[in-house]
Coordinates of C-alpha atoms (C1' of nucleotides) in Angstrom, one line a residue:
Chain A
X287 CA 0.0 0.0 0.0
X288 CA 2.9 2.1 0.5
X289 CA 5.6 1.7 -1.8
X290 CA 8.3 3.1 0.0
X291 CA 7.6 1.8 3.5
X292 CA 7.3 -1.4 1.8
X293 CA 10.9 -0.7 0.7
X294 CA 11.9 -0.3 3.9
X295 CA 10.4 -3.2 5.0
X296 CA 11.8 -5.8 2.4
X297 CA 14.7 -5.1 4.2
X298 CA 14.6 -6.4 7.0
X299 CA 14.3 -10.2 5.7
X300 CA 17.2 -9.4 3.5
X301 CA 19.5 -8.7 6.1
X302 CA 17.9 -11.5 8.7
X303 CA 19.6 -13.2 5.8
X304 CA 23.1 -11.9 6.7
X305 CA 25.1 -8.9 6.7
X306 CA 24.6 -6.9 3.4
X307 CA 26.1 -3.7 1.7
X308 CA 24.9 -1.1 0.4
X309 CA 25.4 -2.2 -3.3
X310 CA 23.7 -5.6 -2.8
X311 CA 21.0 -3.4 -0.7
X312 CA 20.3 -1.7 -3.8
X313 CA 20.3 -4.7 -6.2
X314 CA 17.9 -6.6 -4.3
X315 CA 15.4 -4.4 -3.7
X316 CA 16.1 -3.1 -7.7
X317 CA 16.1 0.8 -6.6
X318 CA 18.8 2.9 -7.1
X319 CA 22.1 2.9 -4.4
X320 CA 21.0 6.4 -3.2
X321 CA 17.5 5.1 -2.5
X322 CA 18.3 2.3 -0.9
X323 CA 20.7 4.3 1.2
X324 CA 18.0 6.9 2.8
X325 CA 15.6 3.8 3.3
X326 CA 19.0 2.3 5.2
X327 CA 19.4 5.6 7.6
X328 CA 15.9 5.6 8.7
X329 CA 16.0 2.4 9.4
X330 CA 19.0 2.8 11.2
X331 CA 17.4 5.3 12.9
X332 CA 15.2 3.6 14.4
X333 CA 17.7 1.0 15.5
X334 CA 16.5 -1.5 13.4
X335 CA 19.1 -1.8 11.5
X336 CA 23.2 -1.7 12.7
X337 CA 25.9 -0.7 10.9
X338 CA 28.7 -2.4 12.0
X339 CA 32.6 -1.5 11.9
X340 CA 32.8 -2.7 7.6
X341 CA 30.4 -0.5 7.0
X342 CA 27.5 -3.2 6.1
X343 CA 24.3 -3.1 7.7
X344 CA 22.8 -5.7 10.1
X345 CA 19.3 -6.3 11.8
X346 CA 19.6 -3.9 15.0
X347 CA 19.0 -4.1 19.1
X348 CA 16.1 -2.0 19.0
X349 CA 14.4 -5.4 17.0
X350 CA 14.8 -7.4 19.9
X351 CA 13.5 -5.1 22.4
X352 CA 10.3 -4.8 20.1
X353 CA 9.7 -8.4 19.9
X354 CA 10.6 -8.8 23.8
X355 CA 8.2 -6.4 24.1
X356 CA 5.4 -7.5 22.1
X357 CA 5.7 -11.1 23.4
X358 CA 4.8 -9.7 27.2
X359 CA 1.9 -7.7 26.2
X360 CA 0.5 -11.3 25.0
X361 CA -2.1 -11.4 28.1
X362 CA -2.4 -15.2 27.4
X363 CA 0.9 -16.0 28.0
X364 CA 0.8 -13.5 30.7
X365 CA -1.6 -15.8 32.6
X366 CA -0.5 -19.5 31.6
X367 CA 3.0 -19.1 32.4
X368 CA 2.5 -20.0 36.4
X369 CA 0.3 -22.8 35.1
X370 CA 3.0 -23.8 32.6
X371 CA 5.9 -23.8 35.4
X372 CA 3.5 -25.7 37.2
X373 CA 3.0 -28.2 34.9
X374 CA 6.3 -28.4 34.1
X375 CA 7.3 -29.1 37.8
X376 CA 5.3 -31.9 38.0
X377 CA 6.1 -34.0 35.0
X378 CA 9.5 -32.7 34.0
X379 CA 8.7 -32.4 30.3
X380 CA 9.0 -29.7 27.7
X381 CA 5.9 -27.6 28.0
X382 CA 4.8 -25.0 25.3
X383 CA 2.4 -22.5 24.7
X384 CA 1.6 -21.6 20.8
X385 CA -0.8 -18.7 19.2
X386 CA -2.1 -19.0 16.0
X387 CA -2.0 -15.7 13.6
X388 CA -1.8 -14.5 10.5
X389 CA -1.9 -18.4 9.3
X390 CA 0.8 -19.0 11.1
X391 CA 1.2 -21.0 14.3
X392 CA 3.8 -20.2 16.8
X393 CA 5.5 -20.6 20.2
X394 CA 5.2 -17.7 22.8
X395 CA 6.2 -19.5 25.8
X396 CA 8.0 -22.4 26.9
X397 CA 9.7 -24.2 29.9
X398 CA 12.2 -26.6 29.5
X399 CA 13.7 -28.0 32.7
X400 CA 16.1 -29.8 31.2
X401 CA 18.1 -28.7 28.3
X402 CA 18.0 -24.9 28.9
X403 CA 20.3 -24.9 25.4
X404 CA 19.1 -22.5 23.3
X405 CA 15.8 -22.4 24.6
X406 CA 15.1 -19.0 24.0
X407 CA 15.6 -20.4 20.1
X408 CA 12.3 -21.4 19.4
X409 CA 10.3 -18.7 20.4
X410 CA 8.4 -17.0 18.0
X411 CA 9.3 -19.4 15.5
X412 CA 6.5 -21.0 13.3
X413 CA 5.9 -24.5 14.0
X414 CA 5.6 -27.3 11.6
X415 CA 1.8 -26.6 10.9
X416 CA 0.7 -29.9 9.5
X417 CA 2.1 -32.1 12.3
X418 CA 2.2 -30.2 15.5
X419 CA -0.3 -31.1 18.0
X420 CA -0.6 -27.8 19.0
X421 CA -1.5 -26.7 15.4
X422 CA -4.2 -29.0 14.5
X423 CA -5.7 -27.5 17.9
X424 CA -5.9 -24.2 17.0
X425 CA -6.9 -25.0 13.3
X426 CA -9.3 -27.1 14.0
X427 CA -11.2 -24.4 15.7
X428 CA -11.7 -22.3 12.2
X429 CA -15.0 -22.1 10.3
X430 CA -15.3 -25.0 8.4
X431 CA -14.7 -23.1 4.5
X432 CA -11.8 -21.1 6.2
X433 CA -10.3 -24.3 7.6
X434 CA -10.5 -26.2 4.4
X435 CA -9.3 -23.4 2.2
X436 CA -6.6 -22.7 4.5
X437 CA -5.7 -26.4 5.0
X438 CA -5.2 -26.4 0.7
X439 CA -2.7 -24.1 0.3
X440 CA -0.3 -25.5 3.0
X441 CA 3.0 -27.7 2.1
X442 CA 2.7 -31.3 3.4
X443 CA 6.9 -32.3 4.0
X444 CA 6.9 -35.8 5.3
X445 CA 9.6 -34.9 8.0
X446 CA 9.2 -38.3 9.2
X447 CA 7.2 -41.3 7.7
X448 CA 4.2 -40.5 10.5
X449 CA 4.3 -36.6 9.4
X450 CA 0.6 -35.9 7.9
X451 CA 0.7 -36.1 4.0
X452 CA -2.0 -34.2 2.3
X453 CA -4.5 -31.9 3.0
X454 CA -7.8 -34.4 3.5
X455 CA -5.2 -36.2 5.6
X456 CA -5.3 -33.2 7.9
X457 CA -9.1 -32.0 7.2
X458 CA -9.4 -35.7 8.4
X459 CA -7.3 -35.5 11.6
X460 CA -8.9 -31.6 12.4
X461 CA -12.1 -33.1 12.4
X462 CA -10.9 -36.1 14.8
X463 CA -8.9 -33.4 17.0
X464 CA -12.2 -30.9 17.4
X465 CA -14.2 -33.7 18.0
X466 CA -12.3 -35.3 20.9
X467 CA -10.7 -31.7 22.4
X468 CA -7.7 -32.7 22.1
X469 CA -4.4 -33.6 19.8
X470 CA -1.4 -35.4 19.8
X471 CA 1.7 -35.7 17.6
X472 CA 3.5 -38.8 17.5
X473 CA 6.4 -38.4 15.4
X474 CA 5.3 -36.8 13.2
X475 CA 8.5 -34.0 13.5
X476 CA 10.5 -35.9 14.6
X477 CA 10.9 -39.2 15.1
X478 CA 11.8 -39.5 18.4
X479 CA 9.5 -36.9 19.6
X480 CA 6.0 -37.2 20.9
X481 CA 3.9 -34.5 21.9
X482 CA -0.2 -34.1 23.9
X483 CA -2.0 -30.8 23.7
X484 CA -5.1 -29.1 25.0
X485 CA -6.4 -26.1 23.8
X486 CA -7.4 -22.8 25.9
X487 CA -10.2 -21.2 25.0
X488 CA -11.4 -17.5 25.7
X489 CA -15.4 -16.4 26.9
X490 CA -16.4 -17.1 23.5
X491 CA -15.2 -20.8 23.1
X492 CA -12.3 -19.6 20.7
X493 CA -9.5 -21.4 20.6
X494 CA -6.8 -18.6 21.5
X495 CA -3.9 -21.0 22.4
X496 CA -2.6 -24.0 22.7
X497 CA -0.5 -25.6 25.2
X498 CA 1.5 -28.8 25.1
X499 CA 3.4 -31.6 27.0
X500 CA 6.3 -32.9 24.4
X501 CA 9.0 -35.8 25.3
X502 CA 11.6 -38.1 23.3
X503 CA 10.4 -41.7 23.3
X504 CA 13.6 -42.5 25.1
X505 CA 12.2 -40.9 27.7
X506 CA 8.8 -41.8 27.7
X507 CA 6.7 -43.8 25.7
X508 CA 3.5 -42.9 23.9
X509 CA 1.2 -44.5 26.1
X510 CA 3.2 -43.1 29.5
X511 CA 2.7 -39.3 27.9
X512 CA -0.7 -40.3 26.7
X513 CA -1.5 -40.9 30.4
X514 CA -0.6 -36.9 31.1
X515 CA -4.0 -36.4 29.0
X516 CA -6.1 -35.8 31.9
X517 CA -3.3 -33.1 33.4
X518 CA -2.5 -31.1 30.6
X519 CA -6.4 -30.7 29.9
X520 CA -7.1 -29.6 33.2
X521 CA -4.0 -27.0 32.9
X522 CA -5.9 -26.1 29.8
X523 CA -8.9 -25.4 31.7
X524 CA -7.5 -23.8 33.9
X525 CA -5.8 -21.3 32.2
X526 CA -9.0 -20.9 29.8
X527 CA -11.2 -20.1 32.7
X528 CA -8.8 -17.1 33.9
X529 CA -8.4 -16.1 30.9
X530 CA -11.9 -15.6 30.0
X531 CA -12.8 -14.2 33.4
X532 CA -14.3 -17.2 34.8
X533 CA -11.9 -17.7 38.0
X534 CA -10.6 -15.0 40.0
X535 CA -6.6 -15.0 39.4
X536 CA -5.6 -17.2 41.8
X537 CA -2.7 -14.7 42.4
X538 CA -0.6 -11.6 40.9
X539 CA 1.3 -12.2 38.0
X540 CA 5.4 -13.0 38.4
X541 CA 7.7 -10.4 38.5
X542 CA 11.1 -9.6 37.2
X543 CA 15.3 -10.1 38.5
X544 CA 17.9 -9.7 36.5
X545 CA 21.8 -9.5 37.0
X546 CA 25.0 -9.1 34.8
Chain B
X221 CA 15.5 10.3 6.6
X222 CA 12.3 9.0 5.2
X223 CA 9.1 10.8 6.5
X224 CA 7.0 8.0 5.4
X225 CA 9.4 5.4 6.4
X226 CA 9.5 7.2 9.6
X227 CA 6.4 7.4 10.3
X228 CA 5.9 4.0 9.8
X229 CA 8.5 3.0 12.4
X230 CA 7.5 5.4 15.0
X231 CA 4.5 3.1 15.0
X232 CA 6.1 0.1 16.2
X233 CA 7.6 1.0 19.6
X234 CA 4.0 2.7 20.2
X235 CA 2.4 -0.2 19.7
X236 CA 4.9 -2.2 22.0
X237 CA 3.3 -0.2 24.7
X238 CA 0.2 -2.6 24.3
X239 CA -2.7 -2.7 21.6
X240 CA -4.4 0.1 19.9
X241 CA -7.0 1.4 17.3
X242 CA -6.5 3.3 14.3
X243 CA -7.4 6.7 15.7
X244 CA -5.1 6.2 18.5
X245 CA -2.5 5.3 16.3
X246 CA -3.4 8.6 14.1
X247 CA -3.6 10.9 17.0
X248 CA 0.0 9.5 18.5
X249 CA 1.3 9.9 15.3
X250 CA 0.1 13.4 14.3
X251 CA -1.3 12.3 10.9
X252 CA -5.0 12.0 8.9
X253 CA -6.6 8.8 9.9
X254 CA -6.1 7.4 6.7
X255 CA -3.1 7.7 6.6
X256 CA -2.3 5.7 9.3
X257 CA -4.5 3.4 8.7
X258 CA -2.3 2.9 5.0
X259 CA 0.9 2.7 7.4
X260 CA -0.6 0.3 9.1
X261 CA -1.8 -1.9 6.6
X262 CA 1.7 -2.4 4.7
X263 CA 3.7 -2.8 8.3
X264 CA 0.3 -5.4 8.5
X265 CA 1.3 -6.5 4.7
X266 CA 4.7 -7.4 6.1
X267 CA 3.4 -9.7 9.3
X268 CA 5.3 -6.6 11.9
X269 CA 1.9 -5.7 13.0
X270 CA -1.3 -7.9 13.4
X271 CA -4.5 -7.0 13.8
X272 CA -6.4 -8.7 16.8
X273 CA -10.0 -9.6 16.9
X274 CA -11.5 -6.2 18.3
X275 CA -9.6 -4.8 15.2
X276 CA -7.0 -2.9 17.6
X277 CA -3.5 -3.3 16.3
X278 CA -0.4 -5.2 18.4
X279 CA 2.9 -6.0 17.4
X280 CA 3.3 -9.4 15.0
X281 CA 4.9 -12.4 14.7
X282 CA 7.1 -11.6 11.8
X283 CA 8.8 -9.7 14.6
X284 CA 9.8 -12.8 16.6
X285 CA 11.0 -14.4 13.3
X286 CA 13.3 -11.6 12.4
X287 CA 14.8 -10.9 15.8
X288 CA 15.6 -14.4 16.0
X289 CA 17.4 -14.5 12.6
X290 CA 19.1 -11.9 13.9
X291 CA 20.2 -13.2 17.1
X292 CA 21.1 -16.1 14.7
X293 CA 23.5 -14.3 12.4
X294 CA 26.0 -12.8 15.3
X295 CA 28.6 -15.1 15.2
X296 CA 30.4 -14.4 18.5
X297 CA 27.6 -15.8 19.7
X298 CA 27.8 -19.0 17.6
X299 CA 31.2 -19.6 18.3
X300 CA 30.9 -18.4 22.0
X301 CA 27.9 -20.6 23.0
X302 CA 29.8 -24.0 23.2
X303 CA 32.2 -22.6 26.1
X304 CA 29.0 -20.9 28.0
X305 CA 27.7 -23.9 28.4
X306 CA 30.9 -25.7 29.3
X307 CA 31.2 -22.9 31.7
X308 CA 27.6 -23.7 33.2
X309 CA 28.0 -27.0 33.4
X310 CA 31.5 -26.8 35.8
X311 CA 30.5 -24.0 38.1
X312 CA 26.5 -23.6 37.9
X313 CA 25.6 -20.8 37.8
X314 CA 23.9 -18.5 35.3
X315 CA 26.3 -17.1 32.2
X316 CA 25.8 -14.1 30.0
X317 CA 27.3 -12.8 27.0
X318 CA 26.7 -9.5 26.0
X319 CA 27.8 -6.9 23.2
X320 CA 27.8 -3.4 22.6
X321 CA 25.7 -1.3 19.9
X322 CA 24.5 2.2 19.3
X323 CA 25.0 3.4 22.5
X324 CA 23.8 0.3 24.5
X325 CA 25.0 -3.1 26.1
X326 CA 22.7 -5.9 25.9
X327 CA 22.6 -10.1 26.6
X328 CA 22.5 -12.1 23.4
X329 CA 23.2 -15.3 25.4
X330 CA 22.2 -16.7 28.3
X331 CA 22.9 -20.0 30.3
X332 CA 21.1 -20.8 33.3
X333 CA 20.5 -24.5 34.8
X334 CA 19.1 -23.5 37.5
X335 CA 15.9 -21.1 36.9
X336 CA 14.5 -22.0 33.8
X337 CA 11.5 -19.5 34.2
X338 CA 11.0 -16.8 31.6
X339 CA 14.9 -17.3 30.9
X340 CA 14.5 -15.9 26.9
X341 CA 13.2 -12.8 28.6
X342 CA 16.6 -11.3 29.1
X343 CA 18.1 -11.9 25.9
X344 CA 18.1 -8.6 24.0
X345 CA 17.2 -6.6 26.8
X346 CA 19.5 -3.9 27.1
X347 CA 21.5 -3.9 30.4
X348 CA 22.1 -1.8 33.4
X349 CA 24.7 0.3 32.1
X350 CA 26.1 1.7 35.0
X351 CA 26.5 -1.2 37.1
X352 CA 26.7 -4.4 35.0
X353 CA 29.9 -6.3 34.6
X354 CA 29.7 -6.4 30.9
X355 CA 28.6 -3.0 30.4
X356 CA 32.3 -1.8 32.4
X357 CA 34.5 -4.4 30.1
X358 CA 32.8 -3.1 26.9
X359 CA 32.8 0.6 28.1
X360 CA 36.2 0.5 29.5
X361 CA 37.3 -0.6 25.5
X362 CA 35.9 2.9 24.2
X363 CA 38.6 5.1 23.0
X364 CA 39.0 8.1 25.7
X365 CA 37.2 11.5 24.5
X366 CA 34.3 8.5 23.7
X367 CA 34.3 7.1 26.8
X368 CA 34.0 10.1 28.6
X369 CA 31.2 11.8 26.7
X370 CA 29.5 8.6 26.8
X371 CA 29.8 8.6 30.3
X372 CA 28.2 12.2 30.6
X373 CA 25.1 10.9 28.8
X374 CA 24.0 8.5 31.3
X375 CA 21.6 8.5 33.8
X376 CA 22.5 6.9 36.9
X377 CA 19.8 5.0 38.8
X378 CA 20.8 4.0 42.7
X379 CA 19.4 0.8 42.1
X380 CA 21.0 -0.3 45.2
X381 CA 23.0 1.5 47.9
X382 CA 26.1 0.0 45.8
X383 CA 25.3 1.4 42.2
X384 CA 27.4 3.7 40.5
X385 CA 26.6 7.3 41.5
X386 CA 28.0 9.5 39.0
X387 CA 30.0 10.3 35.7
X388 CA 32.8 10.7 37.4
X389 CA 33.0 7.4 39.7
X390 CA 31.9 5.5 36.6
X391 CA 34.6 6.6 35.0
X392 CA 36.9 6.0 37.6
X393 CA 35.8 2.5 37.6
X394 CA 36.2 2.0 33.6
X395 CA 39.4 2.9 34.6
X396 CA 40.1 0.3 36.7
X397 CA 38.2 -2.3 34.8
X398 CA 40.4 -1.6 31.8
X399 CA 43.6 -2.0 33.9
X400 CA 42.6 -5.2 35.4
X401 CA 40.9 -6.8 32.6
X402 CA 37.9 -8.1 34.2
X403 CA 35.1 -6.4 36.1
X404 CA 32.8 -7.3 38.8
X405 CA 29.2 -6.2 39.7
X406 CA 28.4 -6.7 43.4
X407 CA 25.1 -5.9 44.4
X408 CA 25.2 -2.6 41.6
X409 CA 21.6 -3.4 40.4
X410 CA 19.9 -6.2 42.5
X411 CA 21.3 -6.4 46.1
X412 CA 21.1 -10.0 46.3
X413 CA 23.3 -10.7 42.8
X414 CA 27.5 -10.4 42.4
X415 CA 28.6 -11.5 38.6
X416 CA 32.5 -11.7 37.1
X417 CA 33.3 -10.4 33.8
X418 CA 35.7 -10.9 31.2
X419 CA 36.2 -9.3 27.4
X420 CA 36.1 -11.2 24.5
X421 CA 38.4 -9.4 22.0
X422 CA 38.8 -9.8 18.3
X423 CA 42.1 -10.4 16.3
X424 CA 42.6 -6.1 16.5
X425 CA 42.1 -6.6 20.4
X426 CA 39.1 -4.9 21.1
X427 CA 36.3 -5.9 22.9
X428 CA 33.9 -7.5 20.6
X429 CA 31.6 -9.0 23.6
X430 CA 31.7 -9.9 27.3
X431 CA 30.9 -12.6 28.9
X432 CA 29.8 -12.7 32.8
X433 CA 28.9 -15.6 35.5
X434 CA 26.0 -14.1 37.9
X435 CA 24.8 -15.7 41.1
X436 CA 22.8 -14.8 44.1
X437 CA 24.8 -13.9 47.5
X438 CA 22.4 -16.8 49.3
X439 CA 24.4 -19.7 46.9
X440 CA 28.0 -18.3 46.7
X441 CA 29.1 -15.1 48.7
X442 CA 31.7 -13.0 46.8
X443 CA 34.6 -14.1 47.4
X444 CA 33.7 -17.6 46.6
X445 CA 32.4 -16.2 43.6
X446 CA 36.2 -14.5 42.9
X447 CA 37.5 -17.8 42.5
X448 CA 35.9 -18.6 39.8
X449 CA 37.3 -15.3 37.6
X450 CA 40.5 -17.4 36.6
X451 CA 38.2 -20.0 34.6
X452 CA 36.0 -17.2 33.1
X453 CA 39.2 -15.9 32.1
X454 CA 40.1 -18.8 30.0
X455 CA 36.9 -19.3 28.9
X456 CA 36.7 -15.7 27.1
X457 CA 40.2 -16.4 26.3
X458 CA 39.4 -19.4 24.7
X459 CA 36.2 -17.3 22.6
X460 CA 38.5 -14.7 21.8
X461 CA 41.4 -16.8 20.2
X462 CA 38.4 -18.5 18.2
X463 CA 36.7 -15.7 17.0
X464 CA 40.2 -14.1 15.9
X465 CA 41.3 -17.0 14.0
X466 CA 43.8 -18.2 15.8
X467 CA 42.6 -21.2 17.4
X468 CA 41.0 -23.7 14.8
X469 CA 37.3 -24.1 15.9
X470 CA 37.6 -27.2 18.0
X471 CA 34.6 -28.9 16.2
X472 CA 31.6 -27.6 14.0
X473 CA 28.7 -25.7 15.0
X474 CA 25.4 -26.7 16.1
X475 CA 21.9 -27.8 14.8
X476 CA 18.5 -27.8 15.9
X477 CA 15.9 -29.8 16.8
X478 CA 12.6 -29.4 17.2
X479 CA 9.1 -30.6 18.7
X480 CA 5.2 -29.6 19.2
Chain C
dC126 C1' -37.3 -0.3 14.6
dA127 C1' -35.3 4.0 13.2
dG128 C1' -31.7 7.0 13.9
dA129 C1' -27.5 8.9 15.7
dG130 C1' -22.8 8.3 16.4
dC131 C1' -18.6 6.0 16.0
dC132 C1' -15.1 3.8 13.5
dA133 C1' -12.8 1.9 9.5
dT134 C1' -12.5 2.5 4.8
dT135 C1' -12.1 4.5 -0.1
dG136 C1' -11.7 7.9 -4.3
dC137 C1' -9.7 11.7 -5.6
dA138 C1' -7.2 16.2 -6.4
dT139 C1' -3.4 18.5 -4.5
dT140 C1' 1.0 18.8 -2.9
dC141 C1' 4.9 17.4 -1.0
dT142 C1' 8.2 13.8 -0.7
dC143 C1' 10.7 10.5 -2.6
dT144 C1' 13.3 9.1 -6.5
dG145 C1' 17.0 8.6 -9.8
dC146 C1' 20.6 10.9 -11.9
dA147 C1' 25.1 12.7 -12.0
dA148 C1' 28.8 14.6 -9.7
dC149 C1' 31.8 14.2 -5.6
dA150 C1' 34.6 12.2 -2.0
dG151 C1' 37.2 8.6 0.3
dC152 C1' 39.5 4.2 0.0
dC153 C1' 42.2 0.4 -1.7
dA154 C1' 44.8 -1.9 -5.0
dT155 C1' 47.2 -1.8 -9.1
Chain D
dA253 C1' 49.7 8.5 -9.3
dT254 C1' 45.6 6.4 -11.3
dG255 C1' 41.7 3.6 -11.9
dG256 C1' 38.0 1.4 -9.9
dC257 C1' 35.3 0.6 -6.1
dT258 C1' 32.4 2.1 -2.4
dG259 C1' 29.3 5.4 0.0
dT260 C1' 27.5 10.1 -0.1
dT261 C1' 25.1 14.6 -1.4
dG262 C1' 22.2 18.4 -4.4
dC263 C1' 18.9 18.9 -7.4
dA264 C1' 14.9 18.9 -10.5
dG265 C1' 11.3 16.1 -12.0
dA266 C1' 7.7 12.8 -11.3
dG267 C1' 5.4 9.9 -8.9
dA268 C1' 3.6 8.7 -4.4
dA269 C1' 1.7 9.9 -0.1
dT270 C1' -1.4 13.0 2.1
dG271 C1' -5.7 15.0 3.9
dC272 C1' -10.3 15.8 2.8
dA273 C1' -14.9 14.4 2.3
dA274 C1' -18.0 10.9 1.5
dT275 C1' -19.4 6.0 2.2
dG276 C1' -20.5 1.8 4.6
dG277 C1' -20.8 -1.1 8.5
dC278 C1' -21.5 -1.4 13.2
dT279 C1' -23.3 -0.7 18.0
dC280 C1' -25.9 1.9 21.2
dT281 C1' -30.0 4.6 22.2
dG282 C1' -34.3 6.6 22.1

DNA sequence: CAGAGCCATTGCATTCTCTGCAACAGCCAT
DNA sequence: ATGGCTGTTGCAGAGAATGCAATGGCTCTG
């Protein structure tokens, strides 16, 4: 809609990409060097962009304070984290907490007791729609035409020989996930990897999250994480009926430390 | 640079303060309605801003993605994460590494076994400048007439009783910290909380990153925390002779893996 | 049920901003 | 020195963004 702030943008993914310079700047977004170079300084400006000692530009600081920023105004996350730690205390497994938006599905919390390696890695990163319980959750919630036309245009990978192959394959496993309220993934990311999830849902019944319990099979077997159905559900639960108003807040939200 | 650009931007970090409509947006931003709302739309176009149910704009996903690409693509990190964890895993406690840019300090890694709660949260926050560890060892690397003008800039918040006051003693303690080559933060920001710093320097010698080792008074006090600057020591040595080339990169990289 | 009021949205003419060019400056290597 | 490479700036033209006013959808109210 607006050609040069969609300049500016197109930028951005470019140099996720890697450092760039002005030239290649330039050639990639086919305007001329002097263009590309005032598009460069406001972004720059902003801190989104860094120009580091070479004189090629890189994605800035002030990104990461955005993002860090928008993921704790996410009130959903704000409220299921206790429950999450909780959860996470008392079975020892990965738990994570995913949004869908903008036909994407993503993480926007997780606790990991333990491999804290590059945990902060996955959040905010789109998950593997077609096989991750916690997608088929939050799809399965769309209107029916939505869901269908949505569930068409996706890619099916076979990441493992259990991933979901086509798209009535997964109108077929939406409809079995919506009717039963909840999903599972059993390999179908990874081998190795099984996952149970339970939906939250706001006042109106939406789906506006979904949480789930994930463990390699050398840790526990399918049936052993299937039997964590009943708590993850009533995590769910309880994190939908907070949400929506429904309990009183058991108590005030966490707070914040920090060091050096 | 850019009005349009910048206009554009100034949205973003007004929107990080927590949802809003288009008039709000309009009003904060000085311009027509429409206008906005056409800003809006193409940062919308580009998945930085995401329009919620009640039609108020937040911040989007796209963010998370790119900040993480980002995060991604600094390679001190890369190479430094192997010897963060190796440093967590002999001594414990939490370990940071943080850089410098535009003017502030902030984490890009963090390893913490212990506290696995909300532990992403730091990375890319900027730093308490006058007090952290890491903020000293990068500050102290600033040539002189830099250094000091930098220093004149800064605020100087008594977080506790033990903060830096003043240009002057900040300076003073640069100073020092450049002398020794390490620097220390007892108590500067949270009373409870001493860390140990060392630089990480590039083949040209100066300070590229820092690295620090944090832990609460009630687990180590700080002397028993001073016996542990020798190995953080080495361990930044050991960074910086592999981010300057002259150590061959004991073994490759890492991957990822991934789950629902 | 009608009507008012609010908000988002759109078409359009005007104007102002952005664009691309060309010239300049700094740097490195030849 | 000199040529080529990069980033940078001034300028005039052109194209894009702007604000206005009008429309359409919605909720709240009488």
């Amino acid at each position: 809609m607006s050609q040069t702030v969609d300049r500016a943008l197109n930028i951005l993914p470019l140099l996720a990409e890697g450092p760039a310079d002005l030239g290649q700047v330039a050639d990639r977004l086919g305007v001329h060097k002097s263009t590309a170079l005032r598009l460069l300084r406001t972004l720059h400006e902003h801190g989104l962009v860094y120009r580091q000692s070479d004189q090629r530009y890189r994605l800035g600081a002030r990104l990461f304070a955005l993002a860090q920023e928008a993921v704790e105004n996410l009130d959903v996350r704000e409220i299921a984290h206790p429950h999450l730690v909780r959860l996470n205390e008392s079975c020892g497994h990965t738990v994570h907490l995913a949004v869908h938006e903008e036909g994407e599905v993503l993480y926007i919390d997780k606790v990991d007791s333990r491999y804290p390696v590059r945990m902060y890695s996955r959040i905010g990163k789109p998950v593997a729609i077609t096989v991750a319980a916690v997608a088929k959750l939050l799809l399965a919630d769309l209107p029916d035409p939505e869901r269908r036309a949505f569930a068409e245009k996706l890619d099916y990978p076979m990441y493992t020989a259990r991933s979901t192959p086509s798209a009535p394959a997964f109108l077929r496993e939406l409809d079995k996930v919506r009717e039963q309220g909840w999903a599972t993934d059993l390999g179908g990311h990874e081998e190795s990897i099984n996952c149970v999830a339970a939906p939250i849902r706001g006042a109106d019944g939406r789906a506006v999250a979904a949480m789930s319990v994930s463990a390699p099979n050398v840790v526990v077997t399918e049936d052993e994480l299937l039997t964590l159905l009943p708590l993850v559900r009533r995590t769910a639960e309880a994190i939908s009926g907070e949400y929506s108003g429904r309990t009183p807040t058991t108590q005030s939200g966490s707070s914040s430390s920090s060091s050096s």
